[in-house]
Amino acid sequence: MTPALHTERLDFLPYRPEHEDHFVALLRDEEVCRWMGQDMVPEPQLREVFRAILTDVYPTRRFDVWGLWHAGAYIGHAEVKPTGNVDGHELITALAPAYWGRGLGGETVRGLLRYAADTLGLTEAYGMVGAENTASLALCRRLGFRHVRDVVADDGSVTKMMVIPVPEGRAGAAGTAPTGDPV
C-alpha cells in the first residue's frame, strides 16, 4: 500500500473516498490543466479516474499516488510511477494555483525523490514539463534536473523530458519520511 509521507510542511496522504471532490476540483482547474499540458477532462471521467485509484491502482500496487495536504488543506496531487517514455519512473506533481510560488513544489519533488531512493531504490527519476511552463522548468533546474530530449506531440506542442539522479538513502534527499519515521 502507498504509505503516508511527511515533509516539513506537507502531508502526502493516500487518497480516501472522501477526497474525491478535492481531486476532481484540482484537475478541473483550467490553469492546472494548462501547465500540466492536458486538456480539460469531463468531471464524470475524472471521477472514474479517482475511483480507479482506489479500486485498481492501490489494491494492485501499480504505482504510488497521493493527495498533498498543507496545514489541513488539500493543495495538490503527486505520483511516482513507471513512465511509458523511457525505462524508468516519472515524478508527477500538480499544485492548486493558490499554493504556487511558496516553495511547495520543490518540497514536493524533494519528498518524492527521497521516497524514490529510500523505498523504491531508484537511481534516477524523470519529469515531463511543457516547454512553455517556465516556472516548472526553472524549478527543475534549481533541483538538478537535466534536459534529456524534447517530445513533440501531434499538435506540435513540445514537452521537455527531464531527468535527475536520485540521491542515495536518507541523507541524500532529505525531506520526507513514511509515517512513523522521524523527518
XYZ file of N, CA, C and O in Angstrom, residues 21 29 33 38 50 54 62 70-71 82 84 88 98 102 110 113 116 126 136 142 159 165 170 172 176-177 180:
108
model
N -13.882 14.852 -4.280
C -14.222 16.200 -4.749
C -12.988 17.097 -4.849
O -12.887 17.934 -5.752
N -9.387 22.479 -12.815
C -8.894 23.851 -12.823
C -8.169 24.110 -14.150
O -7.231 23.387 -14.504
N -4.603 22.405 -15.558
C -4.589 21.613 -16.793
C -3.644 22.215 -17.822
O -2.890 21.493 -18.480
N -2.453 19.179 -20.361
C -3.559 18.271 -20.646
C -4.820 19.063 -20.923
O -4.979 20.193 -20.471
N -10.494 8.794 -10.409
C -10.303 8.772 -8.956
C -10.697 7.420 -8.377
O -9.965 6.829 -7.577
N -8.559 4.112 -6.230
C -8.948 3.373 -5.025
C -9.171 1.892 -5.279
O -8.855 1.055 -4.428
N 0.011 -0.740 -8.459
C 0.507 -0.350 -9.781
C 1.538 0.769 -9.685
O 2.525 0.769 -10.407
N -1.535 20.613 3.131
C -0.725 21.621 3.817
C -1.607 22.282 4.875
O -2.659 22.840 4.540
N -1.211 22.199 6.123
C -1.967 22.789 7.228
C -3.435 22.366 7.185
O -4.338 23.161 7.402
N 5.942 4.171 -13.093
C 6.721 3.846 -14.286
C 6.260 4.721 -15.448
O 5.072 5.019 -15.586
N 6.024 5.570 -19.579
C 5.974 4.901 -20.873
C 6.962 5.489 -21.862
O 7.169 4.950 -22.941
N 12.028 3.690 -16.843
C 12.274 4.378 -15.582
C 10.982 4.833 -14.945
O 9.899 4.447 -15.370
N -3.415 28.567 -5.889
C -3.282 29.367 -4.662
C -2.009 29.032 -3.888
O -1.586 29.811 -3.024
N 5.338 29.319 -3.361
C 5.628 29.247 -1.917
C 6.712 28.219 -1.587
O 6.932 27.903 -0.427
N 11.294 17.105 -3.784
C 12.333 16.539 -2.897
C 11.768 15.387 -2.073
O 12.436 14.378 -1.846
N 11.591 12.423 -4.324
C 12.932 11.884 -4.575
C 13.427 11.055 -3.397
O 14.033 9.991 -3.580
N 11.643 7.843 -3.575
C 12.181 7.059 -4.693
C 13.479 6.375 -4.306
O 13.726 5.230 -4.693
N 12.425 10.730 -13.729
C 12.118 11.601 -14.864
C 10.963 12.528 -14.532
O 10.153 12.254 -13.657
N 8.018 25.799 -13.887
C 8.378 24.418 -13.555
C 9.749 24.048 -14.114
O 10.504 23.311 -13.472
N 16.759 24.278 -10.720
C 17.220 24.508 -9.340
C 17.422 23.198 -8.580
O 18.307 23.086 -7.739
N 7.087 19.008 -25.117
C 7.283 18.670 -23.711
C 8.748 18.334 -23.511
O 9.341 17.611 -24.312
N 19.349 12.546 -11.056
C 19.820 11.410 -10.258
C 19.122 11.446 -8.899
O 18.886 12.515 -8.340
N 18.639 8.138 3.000
C 18.014 9.223 3.748
C 18.836 10.504 3.754
O 18.294 11.581 3.769
N 20.600 11.749 1.408
C 20.689 12.420 0.128
C 19.531 13.327 -0.200
O 19.734 14.442 -0.646
N 11.327 13.860 3.425
C 10.099 13.122 3.637
C 10.400 11.793 4.303
O 11.460 11.232 4.137
N 9.441 11.326 5.037
C 9.597 10.047 5.714
C 8.245 9.359 5.768
O 7.222 10.015 5.885
N 5.529 7.601 10.866
C 6.181 6.954 11.986
C 7.682 7.136 11.983
O 8.321 6.957 13.002
